[in-house]
CSV table of C-alpha atoms and ligand atoms in Angstrom, one decimal:
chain,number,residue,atom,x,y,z
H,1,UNK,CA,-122.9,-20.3,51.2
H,2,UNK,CA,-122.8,-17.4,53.5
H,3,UNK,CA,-125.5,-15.9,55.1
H,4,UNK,CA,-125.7,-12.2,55.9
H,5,UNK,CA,-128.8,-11.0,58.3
H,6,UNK,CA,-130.1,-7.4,57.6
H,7,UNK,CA,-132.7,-5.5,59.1
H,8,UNK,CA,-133.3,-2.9,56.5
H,9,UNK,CA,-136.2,-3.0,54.0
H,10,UNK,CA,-134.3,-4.2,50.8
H,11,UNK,CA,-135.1,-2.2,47.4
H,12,UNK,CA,-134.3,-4.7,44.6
H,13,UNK,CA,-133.8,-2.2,41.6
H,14,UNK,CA,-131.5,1.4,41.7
H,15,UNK,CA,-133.2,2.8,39.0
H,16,UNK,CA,-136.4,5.9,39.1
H,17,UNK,CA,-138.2,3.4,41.0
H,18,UNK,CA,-135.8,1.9,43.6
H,19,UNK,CA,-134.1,5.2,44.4
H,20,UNK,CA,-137.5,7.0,44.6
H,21,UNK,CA,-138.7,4.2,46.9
H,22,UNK,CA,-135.4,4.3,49.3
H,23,UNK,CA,-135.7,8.1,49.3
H,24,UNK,CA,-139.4,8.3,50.9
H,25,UNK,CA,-138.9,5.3,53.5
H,26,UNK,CA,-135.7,6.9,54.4
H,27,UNK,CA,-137.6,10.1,54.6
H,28,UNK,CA,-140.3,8.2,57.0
H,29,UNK,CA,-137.5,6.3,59.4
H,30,UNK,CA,-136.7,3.4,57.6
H,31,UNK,CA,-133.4,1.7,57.6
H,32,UNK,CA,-133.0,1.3,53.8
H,33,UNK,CA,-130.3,-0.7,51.5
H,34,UNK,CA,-130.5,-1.2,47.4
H,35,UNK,CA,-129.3,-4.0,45.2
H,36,UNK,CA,-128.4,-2.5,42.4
H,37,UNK,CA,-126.9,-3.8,39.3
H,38,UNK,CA,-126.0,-1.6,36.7
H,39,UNK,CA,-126.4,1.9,36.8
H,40,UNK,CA,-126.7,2.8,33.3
H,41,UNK,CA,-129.4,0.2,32.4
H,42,UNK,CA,-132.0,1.8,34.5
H,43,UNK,CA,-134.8,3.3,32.6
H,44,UNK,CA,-134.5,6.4,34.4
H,45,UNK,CA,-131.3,7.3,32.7
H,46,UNK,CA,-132.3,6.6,29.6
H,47,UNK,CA,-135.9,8.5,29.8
H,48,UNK,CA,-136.8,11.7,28.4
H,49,UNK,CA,-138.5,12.9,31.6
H,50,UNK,CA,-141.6,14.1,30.2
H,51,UNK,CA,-144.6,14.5,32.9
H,52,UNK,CA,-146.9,13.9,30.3
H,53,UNK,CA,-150.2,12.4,31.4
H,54,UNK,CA,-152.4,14.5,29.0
H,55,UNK,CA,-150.1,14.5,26.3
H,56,UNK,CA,-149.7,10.6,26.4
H,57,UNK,CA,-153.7,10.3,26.0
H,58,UNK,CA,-153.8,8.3,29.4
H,59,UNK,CA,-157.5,7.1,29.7
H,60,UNK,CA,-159.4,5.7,33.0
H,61,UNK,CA,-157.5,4.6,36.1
H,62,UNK,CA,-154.2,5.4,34.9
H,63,UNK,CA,-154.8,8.6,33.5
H,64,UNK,CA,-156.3,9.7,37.2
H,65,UNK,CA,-152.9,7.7,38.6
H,66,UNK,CA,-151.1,10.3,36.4
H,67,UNK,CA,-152.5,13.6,37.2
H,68,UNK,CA,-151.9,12.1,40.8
H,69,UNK,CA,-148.1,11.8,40.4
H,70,UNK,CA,-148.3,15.1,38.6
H,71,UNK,CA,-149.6,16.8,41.6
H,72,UNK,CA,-146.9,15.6,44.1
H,73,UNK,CA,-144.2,16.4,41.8
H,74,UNK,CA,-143.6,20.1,42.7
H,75,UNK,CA,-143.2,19.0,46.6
H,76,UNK,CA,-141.4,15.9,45.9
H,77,UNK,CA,-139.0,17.5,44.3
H,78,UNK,CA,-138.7,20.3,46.4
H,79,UNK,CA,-137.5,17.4,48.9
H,80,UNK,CA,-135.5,16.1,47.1
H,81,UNK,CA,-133.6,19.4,46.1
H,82,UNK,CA,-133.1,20.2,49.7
H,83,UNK,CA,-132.3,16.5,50.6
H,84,UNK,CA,-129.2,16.6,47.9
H,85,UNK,CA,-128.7,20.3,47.4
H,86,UNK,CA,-128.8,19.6,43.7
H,87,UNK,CA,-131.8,20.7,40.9
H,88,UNK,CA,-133.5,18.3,39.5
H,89,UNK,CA,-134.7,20.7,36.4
H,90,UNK,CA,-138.2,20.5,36.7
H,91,UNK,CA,-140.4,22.7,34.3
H,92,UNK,CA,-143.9,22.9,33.7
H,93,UNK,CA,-143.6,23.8,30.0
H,94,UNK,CA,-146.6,22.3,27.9
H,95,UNK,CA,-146.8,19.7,25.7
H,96,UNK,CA,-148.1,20.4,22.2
H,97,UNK,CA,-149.3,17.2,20.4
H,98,UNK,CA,-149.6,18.0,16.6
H,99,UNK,CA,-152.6,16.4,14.4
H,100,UNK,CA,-152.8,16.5,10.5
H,101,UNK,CA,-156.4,17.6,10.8
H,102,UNK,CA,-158.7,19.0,13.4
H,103,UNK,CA,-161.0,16.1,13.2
H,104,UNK,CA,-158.0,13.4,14.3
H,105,UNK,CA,-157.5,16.1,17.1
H,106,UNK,CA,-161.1,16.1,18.5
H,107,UNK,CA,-161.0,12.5,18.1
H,108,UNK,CA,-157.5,12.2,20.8
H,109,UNK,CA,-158.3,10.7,24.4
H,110,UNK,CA,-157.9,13.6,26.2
H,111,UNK,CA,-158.5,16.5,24.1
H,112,UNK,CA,-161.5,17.9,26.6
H,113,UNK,CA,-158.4,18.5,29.2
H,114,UNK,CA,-156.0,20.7,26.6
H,115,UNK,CA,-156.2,24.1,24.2
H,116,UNK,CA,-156.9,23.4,20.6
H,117,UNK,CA,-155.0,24.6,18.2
H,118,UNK,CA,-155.2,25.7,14.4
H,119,UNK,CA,-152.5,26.0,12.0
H,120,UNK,CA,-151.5,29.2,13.5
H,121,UNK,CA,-151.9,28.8,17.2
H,122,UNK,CA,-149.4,25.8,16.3
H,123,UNK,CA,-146.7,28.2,14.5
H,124,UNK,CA,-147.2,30.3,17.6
H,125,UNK,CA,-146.7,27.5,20.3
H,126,UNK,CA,-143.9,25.5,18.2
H,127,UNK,CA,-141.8,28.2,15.6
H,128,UNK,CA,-140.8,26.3,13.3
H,129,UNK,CA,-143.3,22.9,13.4
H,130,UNK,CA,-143.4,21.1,9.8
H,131,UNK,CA,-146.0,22.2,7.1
H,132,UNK,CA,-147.7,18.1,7.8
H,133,UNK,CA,-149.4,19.6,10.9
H,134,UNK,CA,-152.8,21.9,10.4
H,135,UNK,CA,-153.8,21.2,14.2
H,136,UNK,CA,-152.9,20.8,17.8
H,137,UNK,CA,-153.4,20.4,21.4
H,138,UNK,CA,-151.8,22.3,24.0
H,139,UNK,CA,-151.3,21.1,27.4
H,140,UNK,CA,-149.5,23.0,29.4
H,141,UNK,CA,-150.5,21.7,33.1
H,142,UNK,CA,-147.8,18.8,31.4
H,143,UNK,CA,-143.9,19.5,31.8
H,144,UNK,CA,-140.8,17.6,32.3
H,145,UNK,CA,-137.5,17.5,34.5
H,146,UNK,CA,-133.9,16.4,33.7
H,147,UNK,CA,-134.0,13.1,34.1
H,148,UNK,CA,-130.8,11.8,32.5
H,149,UNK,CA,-128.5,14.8,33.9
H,150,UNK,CA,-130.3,15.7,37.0
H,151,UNK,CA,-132.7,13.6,39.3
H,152,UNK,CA,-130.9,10.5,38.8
H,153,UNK,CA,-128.0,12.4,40.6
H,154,UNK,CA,-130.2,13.9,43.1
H,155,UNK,CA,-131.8,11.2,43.9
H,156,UNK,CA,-128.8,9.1,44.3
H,157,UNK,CA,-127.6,12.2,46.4
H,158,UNK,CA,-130.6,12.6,48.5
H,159,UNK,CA,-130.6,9.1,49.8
H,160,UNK,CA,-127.2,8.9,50.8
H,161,UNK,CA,-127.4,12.3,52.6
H,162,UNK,CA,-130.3,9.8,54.6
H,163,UNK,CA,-128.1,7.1,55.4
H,164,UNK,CA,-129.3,4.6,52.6
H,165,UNK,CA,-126.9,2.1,52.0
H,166,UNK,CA,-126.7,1.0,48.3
H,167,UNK,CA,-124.6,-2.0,46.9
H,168,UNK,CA,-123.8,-1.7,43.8
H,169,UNK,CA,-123.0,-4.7,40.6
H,170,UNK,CA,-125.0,-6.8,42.5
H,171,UNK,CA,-127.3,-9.4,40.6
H,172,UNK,CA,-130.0,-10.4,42.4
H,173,UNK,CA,-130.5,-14.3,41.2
H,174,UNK,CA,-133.4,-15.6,43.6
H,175,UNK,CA,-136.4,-14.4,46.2
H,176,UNK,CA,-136.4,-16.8,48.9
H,177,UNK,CA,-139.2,-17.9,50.5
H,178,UNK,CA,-140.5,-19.5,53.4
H,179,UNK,CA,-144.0,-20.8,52.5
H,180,UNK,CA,-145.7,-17.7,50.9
H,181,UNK,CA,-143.6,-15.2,53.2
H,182,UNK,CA,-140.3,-13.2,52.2
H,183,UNK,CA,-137.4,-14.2,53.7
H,184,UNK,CA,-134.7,-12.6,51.9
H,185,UNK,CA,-132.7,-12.7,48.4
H,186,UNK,CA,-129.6,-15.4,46.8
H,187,UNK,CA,-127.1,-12.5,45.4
H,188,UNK,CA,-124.4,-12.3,43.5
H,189,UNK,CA,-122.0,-9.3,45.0
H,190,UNK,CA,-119.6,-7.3,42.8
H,191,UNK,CA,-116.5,-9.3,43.9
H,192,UNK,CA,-119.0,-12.6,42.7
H,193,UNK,CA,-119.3,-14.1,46.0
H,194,UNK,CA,-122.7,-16.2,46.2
H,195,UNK,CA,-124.7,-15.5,49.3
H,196,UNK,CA,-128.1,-14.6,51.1
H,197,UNK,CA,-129.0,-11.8,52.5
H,198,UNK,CA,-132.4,-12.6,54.3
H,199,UNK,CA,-134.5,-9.5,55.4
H,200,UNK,CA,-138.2,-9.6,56.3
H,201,UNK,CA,-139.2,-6.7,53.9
H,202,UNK,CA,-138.2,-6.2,50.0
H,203,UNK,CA,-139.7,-4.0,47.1
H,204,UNK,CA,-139.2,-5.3,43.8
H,205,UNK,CA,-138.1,-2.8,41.5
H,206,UNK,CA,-136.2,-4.4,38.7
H,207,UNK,CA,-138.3,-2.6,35.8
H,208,UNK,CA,-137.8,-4.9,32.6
H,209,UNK,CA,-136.5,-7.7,34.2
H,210,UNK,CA,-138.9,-8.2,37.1
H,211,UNK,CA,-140.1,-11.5,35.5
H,212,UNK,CA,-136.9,-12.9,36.3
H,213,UNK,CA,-137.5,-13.0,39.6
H,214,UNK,CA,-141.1,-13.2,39.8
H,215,UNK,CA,-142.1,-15.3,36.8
H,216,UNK,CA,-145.8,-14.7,37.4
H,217,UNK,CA,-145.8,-11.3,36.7
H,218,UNK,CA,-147.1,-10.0,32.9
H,219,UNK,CA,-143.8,-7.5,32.0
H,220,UNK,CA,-142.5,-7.8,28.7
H,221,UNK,CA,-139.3,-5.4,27.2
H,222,UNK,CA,-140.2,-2.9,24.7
H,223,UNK,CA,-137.1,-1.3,23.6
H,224,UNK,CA,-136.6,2.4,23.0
H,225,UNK,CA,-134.0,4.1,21.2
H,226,UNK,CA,-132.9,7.9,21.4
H,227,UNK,CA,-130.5,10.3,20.6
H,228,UNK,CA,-130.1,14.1,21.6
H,229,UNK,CA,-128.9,17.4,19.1
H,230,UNK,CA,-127.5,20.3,20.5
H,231,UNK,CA,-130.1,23.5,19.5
H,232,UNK,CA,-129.8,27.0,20.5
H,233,UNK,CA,-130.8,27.8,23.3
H,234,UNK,CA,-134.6,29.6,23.7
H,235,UNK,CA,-135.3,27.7,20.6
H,236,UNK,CA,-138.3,25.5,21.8
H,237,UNK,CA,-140.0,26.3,24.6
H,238,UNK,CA,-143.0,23.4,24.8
H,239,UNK,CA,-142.1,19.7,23.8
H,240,UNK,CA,-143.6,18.4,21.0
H,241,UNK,CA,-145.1,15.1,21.1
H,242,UNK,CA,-145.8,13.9,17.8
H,243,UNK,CA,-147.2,10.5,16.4
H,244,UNK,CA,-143.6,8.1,17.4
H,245,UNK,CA,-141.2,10.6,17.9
H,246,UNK,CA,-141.4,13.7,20.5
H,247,UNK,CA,-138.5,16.4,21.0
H,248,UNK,CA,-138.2,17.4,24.5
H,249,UNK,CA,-136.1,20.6,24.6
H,250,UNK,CA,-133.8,21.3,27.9
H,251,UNK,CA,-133.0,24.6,29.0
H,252,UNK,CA,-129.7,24.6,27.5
H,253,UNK,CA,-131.0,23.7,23.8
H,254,UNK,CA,-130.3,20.3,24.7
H,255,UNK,CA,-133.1,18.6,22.4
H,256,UNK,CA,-134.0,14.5,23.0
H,257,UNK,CA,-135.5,12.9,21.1
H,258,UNK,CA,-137.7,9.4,21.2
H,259,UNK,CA,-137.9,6.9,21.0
H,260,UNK,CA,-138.9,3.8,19.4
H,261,UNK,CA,-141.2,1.1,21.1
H,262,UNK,CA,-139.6,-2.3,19.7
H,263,UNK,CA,-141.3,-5.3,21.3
H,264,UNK,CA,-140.0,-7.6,19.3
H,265,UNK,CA,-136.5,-6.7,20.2
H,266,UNK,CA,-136.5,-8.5,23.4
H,267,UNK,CA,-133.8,-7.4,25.1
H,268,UNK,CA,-131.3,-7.3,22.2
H,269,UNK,CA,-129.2,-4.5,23.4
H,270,UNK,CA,-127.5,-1.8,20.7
H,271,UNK,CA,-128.7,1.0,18.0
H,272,UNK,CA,-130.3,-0.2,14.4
H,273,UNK,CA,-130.0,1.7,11.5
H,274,UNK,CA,-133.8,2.1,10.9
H,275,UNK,CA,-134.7,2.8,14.9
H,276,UNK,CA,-132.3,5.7,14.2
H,277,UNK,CA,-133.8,6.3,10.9
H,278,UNK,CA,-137.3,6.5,12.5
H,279,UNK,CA,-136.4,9.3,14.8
H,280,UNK,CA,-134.5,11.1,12.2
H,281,UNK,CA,-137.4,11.1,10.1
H,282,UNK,CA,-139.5,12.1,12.9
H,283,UNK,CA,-137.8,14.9,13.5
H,284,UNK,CA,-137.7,16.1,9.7
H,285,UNK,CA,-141.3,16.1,10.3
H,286,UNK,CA,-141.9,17.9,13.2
H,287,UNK,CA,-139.1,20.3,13.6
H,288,UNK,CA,-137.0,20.6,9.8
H,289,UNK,CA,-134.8,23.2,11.3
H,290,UNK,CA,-133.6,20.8,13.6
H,291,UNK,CA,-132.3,18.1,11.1
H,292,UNK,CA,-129.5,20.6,10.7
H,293,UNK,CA,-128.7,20.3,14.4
H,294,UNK,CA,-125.5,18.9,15.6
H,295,UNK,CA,-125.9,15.4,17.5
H,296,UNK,CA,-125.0,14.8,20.9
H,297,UNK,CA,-126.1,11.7,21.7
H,298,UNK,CA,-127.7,7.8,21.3
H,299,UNK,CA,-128.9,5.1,23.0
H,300,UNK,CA,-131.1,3.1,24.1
H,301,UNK,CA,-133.1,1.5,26.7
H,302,UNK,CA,-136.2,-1.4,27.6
H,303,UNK,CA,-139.4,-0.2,29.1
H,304,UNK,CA,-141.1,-2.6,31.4
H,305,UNK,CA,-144.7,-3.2,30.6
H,306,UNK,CA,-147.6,-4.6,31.4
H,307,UNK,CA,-151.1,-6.2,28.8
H,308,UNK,CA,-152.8,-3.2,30.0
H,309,UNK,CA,-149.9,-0.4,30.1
H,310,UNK,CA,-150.1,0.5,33.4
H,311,UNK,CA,-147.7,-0.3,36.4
H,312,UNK,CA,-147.9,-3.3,39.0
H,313,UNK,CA,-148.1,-1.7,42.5
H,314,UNK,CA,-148.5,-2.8,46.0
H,315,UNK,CA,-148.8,-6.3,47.6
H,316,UNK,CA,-147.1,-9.7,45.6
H,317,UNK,CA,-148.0,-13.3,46.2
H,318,UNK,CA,-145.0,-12.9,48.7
H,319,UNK,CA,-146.0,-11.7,52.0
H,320,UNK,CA,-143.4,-8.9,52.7
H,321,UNK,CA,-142.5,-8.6,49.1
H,322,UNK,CA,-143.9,-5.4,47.6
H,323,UNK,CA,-143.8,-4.5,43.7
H,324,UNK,CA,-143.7,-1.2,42.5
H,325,UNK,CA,-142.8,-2.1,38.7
H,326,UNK,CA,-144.2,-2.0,35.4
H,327,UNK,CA,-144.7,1.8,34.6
H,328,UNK,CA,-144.4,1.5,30.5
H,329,UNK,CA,-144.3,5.0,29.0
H,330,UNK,CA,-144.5,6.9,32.2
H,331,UNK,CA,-141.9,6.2,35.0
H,332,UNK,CA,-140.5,9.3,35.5
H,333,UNK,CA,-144.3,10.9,35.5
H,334,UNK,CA,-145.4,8.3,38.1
H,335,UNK,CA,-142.2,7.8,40.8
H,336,UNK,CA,-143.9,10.2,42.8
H,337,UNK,CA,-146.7,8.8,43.8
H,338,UNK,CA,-145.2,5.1,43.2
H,339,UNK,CA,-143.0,6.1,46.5
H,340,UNK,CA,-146.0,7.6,48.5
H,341,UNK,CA,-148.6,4.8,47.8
H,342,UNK,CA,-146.1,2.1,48.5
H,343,UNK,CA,-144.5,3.1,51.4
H,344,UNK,CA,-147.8,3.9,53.0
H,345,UNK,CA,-149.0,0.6,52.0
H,346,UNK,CA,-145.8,-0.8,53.9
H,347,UNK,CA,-146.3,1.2,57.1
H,348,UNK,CA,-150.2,0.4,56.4
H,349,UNK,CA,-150.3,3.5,59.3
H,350,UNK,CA,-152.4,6.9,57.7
H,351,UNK,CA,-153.1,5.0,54.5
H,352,UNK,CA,-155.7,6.8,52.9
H,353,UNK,CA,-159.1,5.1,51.2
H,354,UNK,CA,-158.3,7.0,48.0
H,355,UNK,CA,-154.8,5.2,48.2
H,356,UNK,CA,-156.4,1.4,49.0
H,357,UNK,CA,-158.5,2.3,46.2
H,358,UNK,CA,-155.9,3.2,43.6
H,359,UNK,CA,-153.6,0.3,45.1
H,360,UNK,CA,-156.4,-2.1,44.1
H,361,UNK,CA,-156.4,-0.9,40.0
H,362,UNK,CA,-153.2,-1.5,40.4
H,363,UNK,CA,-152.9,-5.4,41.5
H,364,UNK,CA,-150.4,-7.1,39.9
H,365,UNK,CA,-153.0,-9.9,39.1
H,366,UNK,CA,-155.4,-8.1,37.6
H,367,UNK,CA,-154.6,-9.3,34.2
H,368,UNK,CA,-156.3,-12.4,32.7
H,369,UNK,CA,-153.5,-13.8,31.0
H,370,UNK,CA,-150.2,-13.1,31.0
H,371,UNK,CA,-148.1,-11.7,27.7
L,401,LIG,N1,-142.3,8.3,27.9
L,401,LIG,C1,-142.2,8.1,26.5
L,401,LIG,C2,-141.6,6.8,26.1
L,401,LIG,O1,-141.6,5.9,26.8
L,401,LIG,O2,-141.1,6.8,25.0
């Protein structure tokens, strides 16, 4: 078996994660290059890009992680924009989560940190919104960017412009090891020749299907399945998040919708008749105009998460291996700071105390037992 020497920090993963990761160590020096496997199955394409950390009723250390991310997002894209001289379609514009009384509404996570709402401040925010919904919170500090259309591509765009190298329908099949250090990666390359590649640095960023390298770590799939309708344009202007479905609307009219969270689907790939029939009805709910709305789109995707929802970040039980995996519900929301925390934790130079500290809520063995 051939062996192939490298002396760039590997990213194993070119989805949100990997790409985000490869762009800020690029941006800081680094000689980069991803494994990537298949485009389409990262999570970041299949996303609806909402920055949502109110919105999602994020409690504790991963709510403050969120409003973190949400922070760096202006300037990260900015970077990114004039990395790739592409937009990425970022828009701060509010998140209205919808109650059937007040009383659930006072009751949600984080309604200290948005506007309430009554029946008409609702009509006023969301034209249109079902007759089900008497109250609601507004968040507008929340947004969303273009995910699916946009930052992928920017992304992608921006670290080439840097000189990361990227292999692509690779499958990564082992970590190798020598003792408890990192010494490279067994891969499969897209003409199916077996070989290693050894490198003394690697971040894991498989998403999903990080277990399958590192069995020790808790990540289960939770399937999600989605589909988009074409609206006029101007005819949302804040997403609506309601109980299992939300409609984010693009600037074009564009309106996704999600998704489903399917546990027990594994990783059983494909659209089902009642995941579709969930968002449809969700949408009859929330929105009735829009159930006359022609469809664009499906499809689906598998979240990576963790017993407690939030991400695995920092350090493995491989030295020179880091993980920056895990992120549930809220990958797009949290590449931002995912890239900043973990390549400072790989240069270890300027690392801040506030970023030791939120490295270490973060531990990947935090958890008692794994799922
Ligand atoms: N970010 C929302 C979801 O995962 O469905």
């Amino acid at each position: 078996m051939a062996t192939v020497r490298t002396e760039s920090v590997l990213i194993l993963g070119g989805g949100l994660m990997g790409l985000a990761l490869a762009h800020k160590l690029a941006l800081h020096g680094r000689s980069v290059e991803v494994l990537s496997r298949r485009r389409n199955e990262a999570a970041g394409f299949v996303a609806a890009g909402m920055l949502a950390p109110h919105a999602e009723g994020l409690s504790g250390e991963q709510l403050r992680l969120g409003q973190l991310s949400l922070d760096l997002i202006p300037s990260w894209v900015n970077q990114i924009e004039t990395d790739s001289g592409l937009c990425c379609g970022l828009r701060q514009c509010g998140i209205v989560v919808p109650f059937a009384t007040a009383a659930q509404r006072d009751l949600y996570p984080t309604a200290c940190l948005g506007e309430s709402l009554d029946r008409s401040g609702l009509e006023r925010e969301v034209p249109g919104i079902g007759p089900s919904w008497q109250a609601g919170l507004l968040f507008s500090q929340d947004g969303q960017i273009d995910n699916r259309r946009r930052l992928m591509r920017a992304l992608e765009t921006a670290c080439v412009s840097l000189g990361v190298h990227f292999q692509e329908g690779v499958e990564v099949h082992d970590i190798l090891q020598d003792g408890h250090t990192f010494i490279g990666v067994r891969m499969r390359n897209a003409e199916g020749e077996v070989h290693t590649l050894t490198s003394q640095k690697a971040v894991l960023c498989c998403g999903a299907w990080s277990a399958q390298l590192l069995p020790a770590l808790a990540i289960v799939p939770v399937k999600g399945q989605m589909l988009s309708l074409q609206g006029p344009r101007d005819s949302l202007k804040r997403i609506v998040f309601g109980p299992g479905t939300y409609l984010v609307p693009r600037e074009d009219g564009l309106l996704v919708v999600g998704a489903t969270s399917e546990p027990e689907a594994g990783f059983m790939e494909g659209l089902t008749p009642f995941g579709q029939q969930q968002l449809q009805a969700g949408i009859n709910t929330l929105l009735p105009e829009a159930s006359q709305w022609p469809p664009m789109e499906r499809w689906w995707g598998f979240r990576p998460c963790t017993p407690d929802g939030g991400p695995l970040l920092g350090r493995s039980s491989v030295d020179g291996l880091w993980l920056a995996t895990g992120h549930h519900r809220n990958g797009v929301l949290l590449a931002a700071i995912t890239a900043e925390l973990i390549e400072a934790n790989i240069s270890g130079k300027g690392i801040t105390a506030e970023q030791i500290q939120v490295l270490e809520a973060f531990q990947w063995n935090r958890f008692k037992t794994k799922i």
